[in-house]
XYZ file of C-alpha atoms in Angstrom:
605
model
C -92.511 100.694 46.307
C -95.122 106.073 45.202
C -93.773 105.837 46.714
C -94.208 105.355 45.632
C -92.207 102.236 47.874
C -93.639 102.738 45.119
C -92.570 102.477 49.430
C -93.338 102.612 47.397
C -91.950 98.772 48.442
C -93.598 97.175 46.493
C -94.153 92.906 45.716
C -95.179 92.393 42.814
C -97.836 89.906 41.918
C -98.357 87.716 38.946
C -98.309 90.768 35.976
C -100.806 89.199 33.991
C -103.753 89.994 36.578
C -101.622 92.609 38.370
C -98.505 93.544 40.993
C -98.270 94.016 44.176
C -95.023 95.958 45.721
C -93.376 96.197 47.960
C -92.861 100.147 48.568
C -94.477 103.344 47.765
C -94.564 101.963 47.475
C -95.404 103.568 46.605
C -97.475 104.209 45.770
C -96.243 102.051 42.346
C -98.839 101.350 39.778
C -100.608 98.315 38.705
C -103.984 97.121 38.692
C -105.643 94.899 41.171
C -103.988 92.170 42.504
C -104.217 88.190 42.936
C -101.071 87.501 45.247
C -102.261 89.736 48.061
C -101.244 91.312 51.333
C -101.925 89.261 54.437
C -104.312 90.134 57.407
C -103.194 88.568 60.574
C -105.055 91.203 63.074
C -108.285 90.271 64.111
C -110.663 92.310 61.747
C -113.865 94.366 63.404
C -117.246 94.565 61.707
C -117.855 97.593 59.639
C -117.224 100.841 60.563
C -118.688 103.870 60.149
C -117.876 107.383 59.914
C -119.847 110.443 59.104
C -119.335 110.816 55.376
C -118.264 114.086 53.948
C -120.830 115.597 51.552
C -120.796 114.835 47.729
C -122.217 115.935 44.608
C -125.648 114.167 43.899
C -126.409 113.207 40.816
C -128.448 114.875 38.670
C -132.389 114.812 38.008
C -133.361 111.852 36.026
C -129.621 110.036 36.417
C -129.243 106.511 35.051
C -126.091 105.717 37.132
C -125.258 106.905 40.856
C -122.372 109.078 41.201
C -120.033 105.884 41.936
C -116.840 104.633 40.702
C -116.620 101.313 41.649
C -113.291 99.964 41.801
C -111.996 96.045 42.133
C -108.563 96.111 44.016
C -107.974 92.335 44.347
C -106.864 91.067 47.788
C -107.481 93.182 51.221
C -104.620 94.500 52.572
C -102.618 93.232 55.003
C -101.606 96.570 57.119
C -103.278 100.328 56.309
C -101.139 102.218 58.686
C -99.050 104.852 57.199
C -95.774 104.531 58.937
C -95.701 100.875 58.906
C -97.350 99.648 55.237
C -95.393 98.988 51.874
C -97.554 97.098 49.918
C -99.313 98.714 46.472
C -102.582 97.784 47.726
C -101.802 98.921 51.229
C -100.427 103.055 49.804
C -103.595 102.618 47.192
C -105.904 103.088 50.295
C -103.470 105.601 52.231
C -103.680 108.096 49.916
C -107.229 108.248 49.297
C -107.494 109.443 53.300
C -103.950 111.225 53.777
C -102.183 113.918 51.555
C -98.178 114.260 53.408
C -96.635 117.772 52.533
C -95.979 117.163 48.976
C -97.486 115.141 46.167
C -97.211 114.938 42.605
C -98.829 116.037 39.694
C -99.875 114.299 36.529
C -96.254 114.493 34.977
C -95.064 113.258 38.250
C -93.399 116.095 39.761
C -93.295 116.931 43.254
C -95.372 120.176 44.073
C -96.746 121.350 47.398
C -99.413 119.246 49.348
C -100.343 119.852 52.640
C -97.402 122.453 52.539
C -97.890 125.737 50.918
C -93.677 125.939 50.148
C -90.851 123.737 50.552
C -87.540 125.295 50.885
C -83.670 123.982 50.560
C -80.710 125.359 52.158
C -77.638 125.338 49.504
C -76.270 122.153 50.586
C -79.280 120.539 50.913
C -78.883 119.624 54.513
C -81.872 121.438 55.552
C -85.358 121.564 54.216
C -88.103 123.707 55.316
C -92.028 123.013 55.225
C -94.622 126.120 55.567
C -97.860 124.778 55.785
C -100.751 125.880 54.213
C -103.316 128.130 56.269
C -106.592 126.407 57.760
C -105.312 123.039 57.487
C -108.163 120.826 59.017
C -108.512 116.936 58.699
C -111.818 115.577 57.311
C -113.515 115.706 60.565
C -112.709 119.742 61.000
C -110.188 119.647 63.602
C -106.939 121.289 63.252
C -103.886 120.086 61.227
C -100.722 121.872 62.387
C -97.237 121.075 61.590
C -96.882 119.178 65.135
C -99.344 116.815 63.589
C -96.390 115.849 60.574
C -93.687 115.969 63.384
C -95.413 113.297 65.119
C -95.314 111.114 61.787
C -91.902 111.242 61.130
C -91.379 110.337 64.377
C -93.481 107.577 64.308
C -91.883 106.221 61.178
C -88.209 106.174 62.895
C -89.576 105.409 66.496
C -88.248 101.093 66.431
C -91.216 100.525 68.727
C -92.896 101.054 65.163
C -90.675 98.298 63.543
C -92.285 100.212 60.021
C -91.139 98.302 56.702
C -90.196 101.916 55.807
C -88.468 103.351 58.949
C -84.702 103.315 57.003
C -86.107 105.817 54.252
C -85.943 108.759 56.526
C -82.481 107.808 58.054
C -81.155 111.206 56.177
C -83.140 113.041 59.005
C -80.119 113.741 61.823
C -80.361 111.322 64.457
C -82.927 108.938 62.870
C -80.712 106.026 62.524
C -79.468 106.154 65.993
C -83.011 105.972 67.203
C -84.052 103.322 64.720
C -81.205 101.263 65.794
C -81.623 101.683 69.270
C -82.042 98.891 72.479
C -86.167 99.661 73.437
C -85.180 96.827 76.100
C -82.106 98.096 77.438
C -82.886 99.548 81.011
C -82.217 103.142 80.238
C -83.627 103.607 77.006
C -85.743 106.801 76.785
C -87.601 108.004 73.534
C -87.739 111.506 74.920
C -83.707 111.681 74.500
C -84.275 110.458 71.121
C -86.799 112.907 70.068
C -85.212 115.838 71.503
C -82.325 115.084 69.273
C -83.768 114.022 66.356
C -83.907 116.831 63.192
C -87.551 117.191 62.601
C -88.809 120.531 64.267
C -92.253 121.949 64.292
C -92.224 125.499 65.217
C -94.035 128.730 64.610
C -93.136 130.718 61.266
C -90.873 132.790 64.066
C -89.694 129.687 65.454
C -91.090 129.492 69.057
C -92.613 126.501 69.899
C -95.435 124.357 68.887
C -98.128 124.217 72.171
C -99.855 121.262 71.134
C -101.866 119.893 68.175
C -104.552 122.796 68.738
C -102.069 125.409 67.908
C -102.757 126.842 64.810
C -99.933 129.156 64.639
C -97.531 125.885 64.468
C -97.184 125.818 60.513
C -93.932 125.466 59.969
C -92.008 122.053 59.709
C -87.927 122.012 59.521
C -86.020 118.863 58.829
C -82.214 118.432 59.066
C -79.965 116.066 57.510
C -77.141 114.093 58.341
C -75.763 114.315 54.858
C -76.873 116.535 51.763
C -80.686 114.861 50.667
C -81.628 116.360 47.425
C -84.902 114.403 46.999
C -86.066 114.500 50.507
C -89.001 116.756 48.962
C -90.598 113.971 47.146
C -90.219 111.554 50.065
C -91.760 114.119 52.417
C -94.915 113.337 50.359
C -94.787 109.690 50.316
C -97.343 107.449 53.144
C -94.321 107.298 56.159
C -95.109 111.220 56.460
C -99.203 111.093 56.263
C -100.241 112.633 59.379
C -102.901 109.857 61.240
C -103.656 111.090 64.454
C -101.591 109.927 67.446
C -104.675 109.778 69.964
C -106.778 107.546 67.414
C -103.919 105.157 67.295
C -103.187 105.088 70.491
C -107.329 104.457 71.324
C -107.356 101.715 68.706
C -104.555 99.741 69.692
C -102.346 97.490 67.533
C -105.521 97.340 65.069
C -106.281 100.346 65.100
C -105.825 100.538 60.830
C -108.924 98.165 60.353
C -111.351 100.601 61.658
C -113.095 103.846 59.792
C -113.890 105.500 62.419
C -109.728 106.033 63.118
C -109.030 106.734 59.539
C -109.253 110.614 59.913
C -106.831 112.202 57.546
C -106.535 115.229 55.032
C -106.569 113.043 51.914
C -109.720 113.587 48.601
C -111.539 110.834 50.703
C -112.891 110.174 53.613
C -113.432 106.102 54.556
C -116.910 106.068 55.331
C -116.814 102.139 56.012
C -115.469 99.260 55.789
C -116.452 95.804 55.627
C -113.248 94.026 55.620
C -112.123 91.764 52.787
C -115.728 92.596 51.077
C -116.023 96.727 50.436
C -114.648 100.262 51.419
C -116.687 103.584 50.832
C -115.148 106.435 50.212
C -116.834 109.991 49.726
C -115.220 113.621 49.430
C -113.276 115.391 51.757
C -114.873 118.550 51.803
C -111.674 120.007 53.246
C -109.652 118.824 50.947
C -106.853 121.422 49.797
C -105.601 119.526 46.910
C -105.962 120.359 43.104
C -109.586 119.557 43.554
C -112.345 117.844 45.736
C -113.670 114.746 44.040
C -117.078 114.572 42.943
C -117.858 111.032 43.564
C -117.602 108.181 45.665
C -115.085 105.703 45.451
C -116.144 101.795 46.559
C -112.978 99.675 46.745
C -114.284 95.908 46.160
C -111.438 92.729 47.165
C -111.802 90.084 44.570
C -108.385 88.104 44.480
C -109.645 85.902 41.221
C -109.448 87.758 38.364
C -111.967 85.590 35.790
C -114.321 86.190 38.491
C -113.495 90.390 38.516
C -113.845 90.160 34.776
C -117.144 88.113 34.591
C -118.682 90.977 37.450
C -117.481 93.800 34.810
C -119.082 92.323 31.974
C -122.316 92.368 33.900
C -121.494 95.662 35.056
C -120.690 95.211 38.894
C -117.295 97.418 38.345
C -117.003 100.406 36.363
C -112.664 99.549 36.370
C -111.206 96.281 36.868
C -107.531 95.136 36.074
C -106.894 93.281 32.733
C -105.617 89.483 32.805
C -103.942 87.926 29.187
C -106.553 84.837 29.898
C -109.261 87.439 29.257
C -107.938 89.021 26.123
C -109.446 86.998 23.710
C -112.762 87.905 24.898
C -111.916 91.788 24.751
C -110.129 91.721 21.466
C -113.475 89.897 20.023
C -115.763 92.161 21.590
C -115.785 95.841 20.266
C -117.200 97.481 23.149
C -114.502 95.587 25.281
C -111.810 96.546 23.323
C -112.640 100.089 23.444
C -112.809 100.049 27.151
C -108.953 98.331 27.604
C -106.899 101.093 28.988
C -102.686 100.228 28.228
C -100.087 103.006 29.155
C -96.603 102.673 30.436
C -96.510 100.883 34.320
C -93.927 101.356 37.184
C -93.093 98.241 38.217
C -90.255 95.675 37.490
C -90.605 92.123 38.107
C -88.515 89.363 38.581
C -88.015 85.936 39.641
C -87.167 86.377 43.543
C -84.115 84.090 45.286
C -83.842 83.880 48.856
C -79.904 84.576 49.199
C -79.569 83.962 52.514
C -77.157 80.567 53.630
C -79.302 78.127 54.192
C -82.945 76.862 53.531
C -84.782 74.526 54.570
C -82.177 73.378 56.611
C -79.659 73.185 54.320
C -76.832 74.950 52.071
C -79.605 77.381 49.856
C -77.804 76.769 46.649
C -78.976 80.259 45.585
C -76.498 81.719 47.807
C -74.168 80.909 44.895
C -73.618 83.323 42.290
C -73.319 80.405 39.225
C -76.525 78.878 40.579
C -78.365 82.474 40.341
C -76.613 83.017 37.119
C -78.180 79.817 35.769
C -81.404 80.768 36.637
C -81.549 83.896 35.426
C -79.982 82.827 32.220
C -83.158 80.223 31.713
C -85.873 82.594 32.245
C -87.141 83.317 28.860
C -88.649 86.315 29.465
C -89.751 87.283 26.227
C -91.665 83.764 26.214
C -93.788 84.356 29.156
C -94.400 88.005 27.579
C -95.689 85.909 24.598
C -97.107 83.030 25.889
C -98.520 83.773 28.988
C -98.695 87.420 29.298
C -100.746 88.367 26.447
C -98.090 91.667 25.558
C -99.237 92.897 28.519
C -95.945 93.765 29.579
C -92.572 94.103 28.178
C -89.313 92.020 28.597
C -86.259 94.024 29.660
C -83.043 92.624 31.495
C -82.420 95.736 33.889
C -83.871 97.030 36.804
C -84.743 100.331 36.497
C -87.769 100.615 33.927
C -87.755 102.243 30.822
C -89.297 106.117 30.538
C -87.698 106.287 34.768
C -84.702 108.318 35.475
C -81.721 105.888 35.674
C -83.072 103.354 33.245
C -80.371 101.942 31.105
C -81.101 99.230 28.539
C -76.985 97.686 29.100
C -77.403 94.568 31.112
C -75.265 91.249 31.170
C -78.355 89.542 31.868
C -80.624 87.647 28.902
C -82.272 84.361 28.042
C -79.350 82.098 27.221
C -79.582 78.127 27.476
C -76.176 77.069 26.981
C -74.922 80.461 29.156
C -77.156 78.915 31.556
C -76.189 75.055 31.483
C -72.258 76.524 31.676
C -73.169 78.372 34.622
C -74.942 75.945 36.276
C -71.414 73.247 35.173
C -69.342 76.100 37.236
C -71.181 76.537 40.321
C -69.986 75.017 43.825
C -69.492 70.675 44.078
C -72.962 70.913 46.068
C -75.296 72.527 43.177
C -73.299 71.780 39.577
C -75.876 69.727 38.468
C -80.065 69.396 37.653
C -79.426 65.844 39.655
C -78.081 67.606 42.876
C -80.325 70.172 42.701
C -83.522 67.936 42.115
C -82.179 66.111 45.081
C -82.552 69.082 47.343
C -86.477 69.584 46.891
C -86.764 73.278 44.836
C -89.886 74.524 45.834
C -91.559 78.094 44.294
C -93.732 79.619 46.375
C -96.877 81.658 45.289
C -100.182 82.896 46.125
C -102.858 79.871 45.022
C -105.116 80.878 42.495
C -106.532 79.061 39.535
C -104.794 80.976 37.358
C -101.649 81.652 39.516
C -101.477 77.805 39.261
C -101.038 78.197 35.555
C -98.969 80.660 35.754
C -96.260 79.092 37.745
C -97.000 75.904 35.923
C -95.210 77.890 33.041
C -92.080 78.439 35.173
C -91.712 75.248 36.570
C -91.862 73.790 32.716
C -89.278 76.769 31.668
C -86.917 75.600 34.385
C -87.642 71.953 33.383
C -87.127 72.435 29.676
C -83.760 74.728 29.762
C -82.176 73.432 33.384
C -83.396 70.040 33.630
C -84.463 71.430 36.985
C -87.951 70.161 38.788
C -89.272 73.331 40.893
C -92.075 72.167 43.132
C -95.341 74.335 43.002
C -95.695 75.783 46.322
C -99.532 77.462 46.635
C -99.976 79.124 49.329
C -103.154 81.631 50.877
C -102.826 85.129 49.197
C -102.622 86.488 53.018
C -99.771 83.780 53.611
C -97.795 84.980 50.673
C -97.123 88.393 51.115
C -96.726 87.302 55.102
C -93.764 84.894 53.872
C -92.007 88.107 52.239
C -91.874 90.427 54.780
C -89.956 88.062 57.029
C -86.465 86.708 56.422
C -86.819 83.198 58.194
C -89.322 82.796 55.780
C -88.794 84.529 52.473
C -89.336 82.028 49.294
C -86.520 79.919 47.748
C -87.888 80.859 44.040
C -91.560 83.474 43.925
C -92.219 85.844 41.540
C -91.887 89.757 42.773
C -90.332 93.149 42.750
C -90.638 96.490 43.134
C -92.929 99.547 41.610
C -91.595 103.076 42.093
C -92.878 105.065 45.046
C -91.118 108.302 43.453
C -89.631 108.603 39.931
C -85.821 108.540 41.077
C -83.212 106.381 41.050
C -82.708 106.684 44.466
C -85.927 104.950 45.252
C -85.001 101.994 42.922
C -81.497 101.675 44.136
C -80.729 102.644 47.772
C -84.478 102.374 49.416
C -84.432 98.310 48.215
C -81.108 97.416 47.116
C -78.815 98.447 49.900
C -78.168 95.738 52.285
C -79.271 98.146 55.613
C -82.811 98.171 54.214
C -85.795 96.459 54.904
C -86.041 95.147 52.239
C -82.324 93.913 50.452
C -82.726 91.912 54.427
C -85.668 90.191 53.466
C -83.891 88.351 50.761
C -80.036 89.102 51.480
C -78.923 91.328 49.464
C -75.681 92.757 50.615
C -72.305 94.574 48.599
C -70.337 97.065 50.260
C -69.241 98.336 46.844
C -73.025 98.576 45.772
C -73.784 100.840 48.860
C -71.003 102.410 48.465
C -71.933 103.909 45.338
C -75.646 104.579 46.223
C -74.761 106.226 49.041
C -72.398 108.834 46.963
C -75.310 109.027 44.429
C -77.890 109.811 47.371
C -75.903 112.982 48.933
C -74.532 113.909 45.428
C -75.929 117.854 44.432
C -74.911 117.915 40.939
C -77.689 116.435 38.601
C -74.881 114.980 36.432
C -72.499 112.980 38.869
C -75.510 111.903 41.288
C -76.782 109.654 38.080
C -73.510 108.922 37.267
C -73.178 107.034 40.278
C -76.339 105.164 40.247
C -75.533 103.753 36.956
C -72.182 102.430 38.174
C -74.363 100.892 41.117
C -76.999 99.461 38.807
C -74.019 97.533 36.702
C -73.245 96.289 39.829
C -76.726 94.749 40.620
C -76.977 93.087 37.643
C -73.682 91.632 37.773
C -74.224 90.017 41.265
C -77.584 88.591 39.838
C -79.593 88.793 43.015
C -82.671 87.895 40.886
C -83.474 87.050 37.269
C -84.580 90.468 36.172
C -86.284 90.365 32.816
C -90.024 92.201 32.732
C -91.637 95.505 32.923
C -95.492 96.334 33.445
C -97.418 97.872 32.112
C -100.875 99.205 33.525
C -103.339 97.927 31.896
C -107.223 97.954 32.650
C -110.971 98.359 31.678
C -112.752 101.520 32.198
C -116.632 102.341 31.413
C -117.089 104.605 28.802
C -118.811 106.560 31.786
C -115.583 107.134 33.499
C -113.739 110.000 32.327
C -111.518 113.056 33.051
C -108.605 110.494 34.413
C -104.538 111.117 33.711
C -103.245 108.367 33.507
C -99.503 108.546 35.061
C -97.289 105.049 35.467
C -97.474 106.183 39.119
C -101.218 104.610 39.238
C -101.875 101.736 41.707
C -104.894 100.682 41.700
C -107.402 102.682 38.570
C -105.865 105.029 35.568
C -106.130 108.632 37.139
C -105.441 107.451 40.727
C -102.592 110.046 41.296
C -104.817 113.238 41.129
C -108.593 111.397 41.365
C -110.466 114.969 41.420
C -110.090 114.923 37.847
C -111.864 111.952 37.490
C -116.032 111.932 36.360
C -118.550 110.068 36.272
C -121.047 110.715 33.655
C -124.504 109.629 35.365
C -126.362 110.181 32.209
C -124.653 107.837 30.151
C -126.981 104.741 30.165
């Protein structure tokens, strides 16, 4: 989406109030979001589960020890191997820590591991685990417990929206791909074959999930995977536990009481689409055991988030440019505004596929796309609409990432965009024939969402001559619309926030057309993957980038979306809340990478 992706994949909502991935993912960082995740499982009443212990706050305290977050919408899936949303990893990896992690420069180091080890061709990686690993509830975590994850992610009966970002592991695309209908399919042959191994340090074999000499985890590739370290860490890999999914059934995410993981947190409760609890894992073996709880609130309209922190119902809540005269008036509110460099890239989205709504999609045109992305004036919505809480760019790849270059063919253009539209095919070569066809853009309603898209239908208006119908939809309904192909928008705004900080997760996780997520919308060049694929198995530092920049050109030539905006994170923090690093990995509160650091200062009236 960290991922990030961030599975990292991320969609991105409206910037101004905050994005939403799809990803890592990633865990990708933005603040709370209005276009939200769906929910289409039947949700149980609160849950609860025994809560780990946590500091208590000292004699005399004006403030419990709380850090009460607004997230914006509920999330449509919290199951590790099959979410992809920000919101979704945001509440992952409060409960689960997978072998690695990062730091606050955003490096991968050991997590649940103790080492990680390469062979020279980087066809082989090897996990020790570190010794006494228990989840939250004190039962053992061996390496069996990670093999089972991986699995889980590539097992199709999954269908995960990340299962193609471990098809480096041998055999995983074979089983991915593979006929669960076909008379003589059997998952055992599948397993048996497939490269992830959990053994004993002298390689006998794992007994069961009890054994606590199983600590060692060894993964083998089909072709040399350099960064399989950082995805290792990433949600597909957090090890929930197979008999608590298996006793909760197809829901068995919207429940507490089957949330046991190894993450800071433990999910004390959850009442959905109102409030999650989360207190300390006590056996944590991170950096650090937090010394707070951490209540995750789900308000999807952002004047209303903002008018609850000014009467101090949330100690962070995510900026919107409607709200910024307020803050820059107010002193106190100014102080508070937290802006540092984001993860995310958004864009205007195209459905590329042939047809829509029953007809020719004129978007599966290149000259149509070009004029479209020629007419965004990205640097006006920055201005007008945005606040500066962003940044307009024409690439893909943000700025301060690995991979970013600032060369793009793309910018805002009207005659470049009138002469493209003049050149596309007889059916689309006009504003008449297209205005003929019924445009609609799709989005998640909100009052301010409304505005919001009222700005792009005018922009479209004003430099095409083009009429794009406001589609509104539920939150729940828009991110459901996304994550299916028969249904993916004409026109919505979207994109992608890193799950890990490499190009790889940019390029090949979303753009290449076997993906998830390039079949969503229809992405699909043969030179493009091409060149990813050489950058993905590629040792040398130097060539490897090489070849994602020649891929990136490529992308922006083909135009499969009007690029043209980066985020930035932006949010506002109590003076009480301190002790956070902020990293453009954050997701959902500055300092949500490594939250042990993080303080509340009880004392502070």
């Amino acid at each position: 989406m960290r991922r990030r992706n961030m599975r990292k994949i991320f969609a991105l909502l409206s910037l101004v109030v905050v994005l939403s991935m799809a990803l890592a993912a990633c865990g990708g960082g933005a603040p709370a979001a209005t276009e939200a995740p769906a929910t289409g499982a039947e949700q149980p009443a609160a849950t609860e589960a025994p809560a780990a212990a946590t500091e208590a706050p000292a004699p005399g305290a004006v403030r419990e020890n709380v850090l009460r977050v607004n997230t914006g919408t509920y999330p449509d899936i919290i199951d590790p191997q099959k979410s992809s949303f920000v919101n979704e990893i945001a509440h992952l990896n409060k409960v689960y820590m997978g072998l690695t992690t990062l730091n606050e420069k955003l490096e991968t180091i050991p997590g649940a591991a103790e080492s990680f080890t390469f062979n020279d061709d980087a066809t082989e990686l090897v996990f020790v685990l570190k010794p006494g690993l228990l989840y939250s509830d004190g039962s053992v975590l061996n390496a069996k417990r990670f093999e089972f994850a991986f699995q889980r992610n590539i097992d199709p009966a999954t269908a995960g929206e990340y299962a193609s970002i471990t098809d480096e592991i041998v055999g995983a695309p074979e089983w991915r791909a593979a006929d669960t209908t076909a008379a003589d399919y059997d998952p055992e042959v599948f397993i048996a074959a497939l490269g992830v191994k959990a053994s004993h340090a002298d390689g006998a074999e794992c007994v069961d999930y009890e054994d606590t000499e199983c600590n060692t985890l060894t993964m083998n590739f089909s072709k040399p995977a350099p960064y399989f370290a950082t995805i290792a860490g990433i949600w597909v890999g957090y090890p929930a536990k197979e008999e608590n999914i298996a006793e909760g059934g197809d829901i068995w995410w919207t429940s507490s009481k089957y949330q046991v993981g190894n993450g800071p947190f433990v999910w004390q409760s959850v009442e959905p689409f109102v409030k999650s609890v989360f207190v300390p894992n006590a056996n944590f073996v991170g950096a650090g055991i937090p010394t707070y709880t951490l209540e995750f609130s789900y308000i999807t309209d952002s004047a209303v988030a903002f008018e609850a922190y000014k009467n101090g119902e949330f100690d962070v809540v995510g900026s919107a440019a409607e709200d910024l005269p307020v803050i820059d008036a107010d002193a106190d509110l100014t102080a508070q505004h937290v802006k540092y460099a984001g993860s995310c890239t958004t864009k205007i989205q195209f459905s590329l596929h042939p047809t829509w709504n029953g007809q020719p999609n004129p978007l599966a045109d290149p000259k149509v796309r070009e004029a479209f992305a020629y007419a965004y004036n990205a640097e006006g919505w920055v201005t007008d609409v945005d606040g500066g809480l962003g940044s307009a760019t024409w690439s893909w790849i943000p700025p301060g990432y690995p991979g970013y270059d600032a060369a793009s063919p793309l910018k805002f253009d009207v005659e470049a965009a009138k002469a493209a539209l003049a050149a596309a095919g007889e059916e689309f070569n006009s504003a008449e024939k297209l205005n003929a066809m019924g445009l609609k853009m799709t989005y998640a309603a909100s009052a301010r969402n409304q505005q919001r898209h009222e700005w792009l239908a005018a922009n479209y208006k004003e430099t095409l001559g083009v009429d794009l119908a406001l589609d509104p939809v539920e939150p729940t309904t828009f991110t459901a619309l996304q994550k299916d192909p028969d249904t993916y928008p004409l026109f919505s705004r979207g994109g992608w926030c890193a799950d890990y900080p490499d190009p790889q997760n940019w390029l090949s996780v979303y753009w290449r057309s076997d993906t998830t997520f390039a079949n969503r919308f229809g992405y699909n060049n043969p030179a493009f993957d091409e060149l990813v694929n050489k950058g993905d198995v590629e040792t040398d530092p130097t060539a490897r980038m090489e070849y994602y920049a020649q891929a990136q050109q490529i992308l922006l030539a083909d135009i499969p979306a009007a690029f043209g905006y980066n985020s930035l994170n932006h949010y506002l923090v109590k003076p009480w809340v301190t002790g956070f690093n902020t990293t453009p990995q954050d997701g959902t509160y500055p300092g949500d990478v490594t939250p042990w650091t993080i303080t509340i200062d009880t004392m502070m009236p």
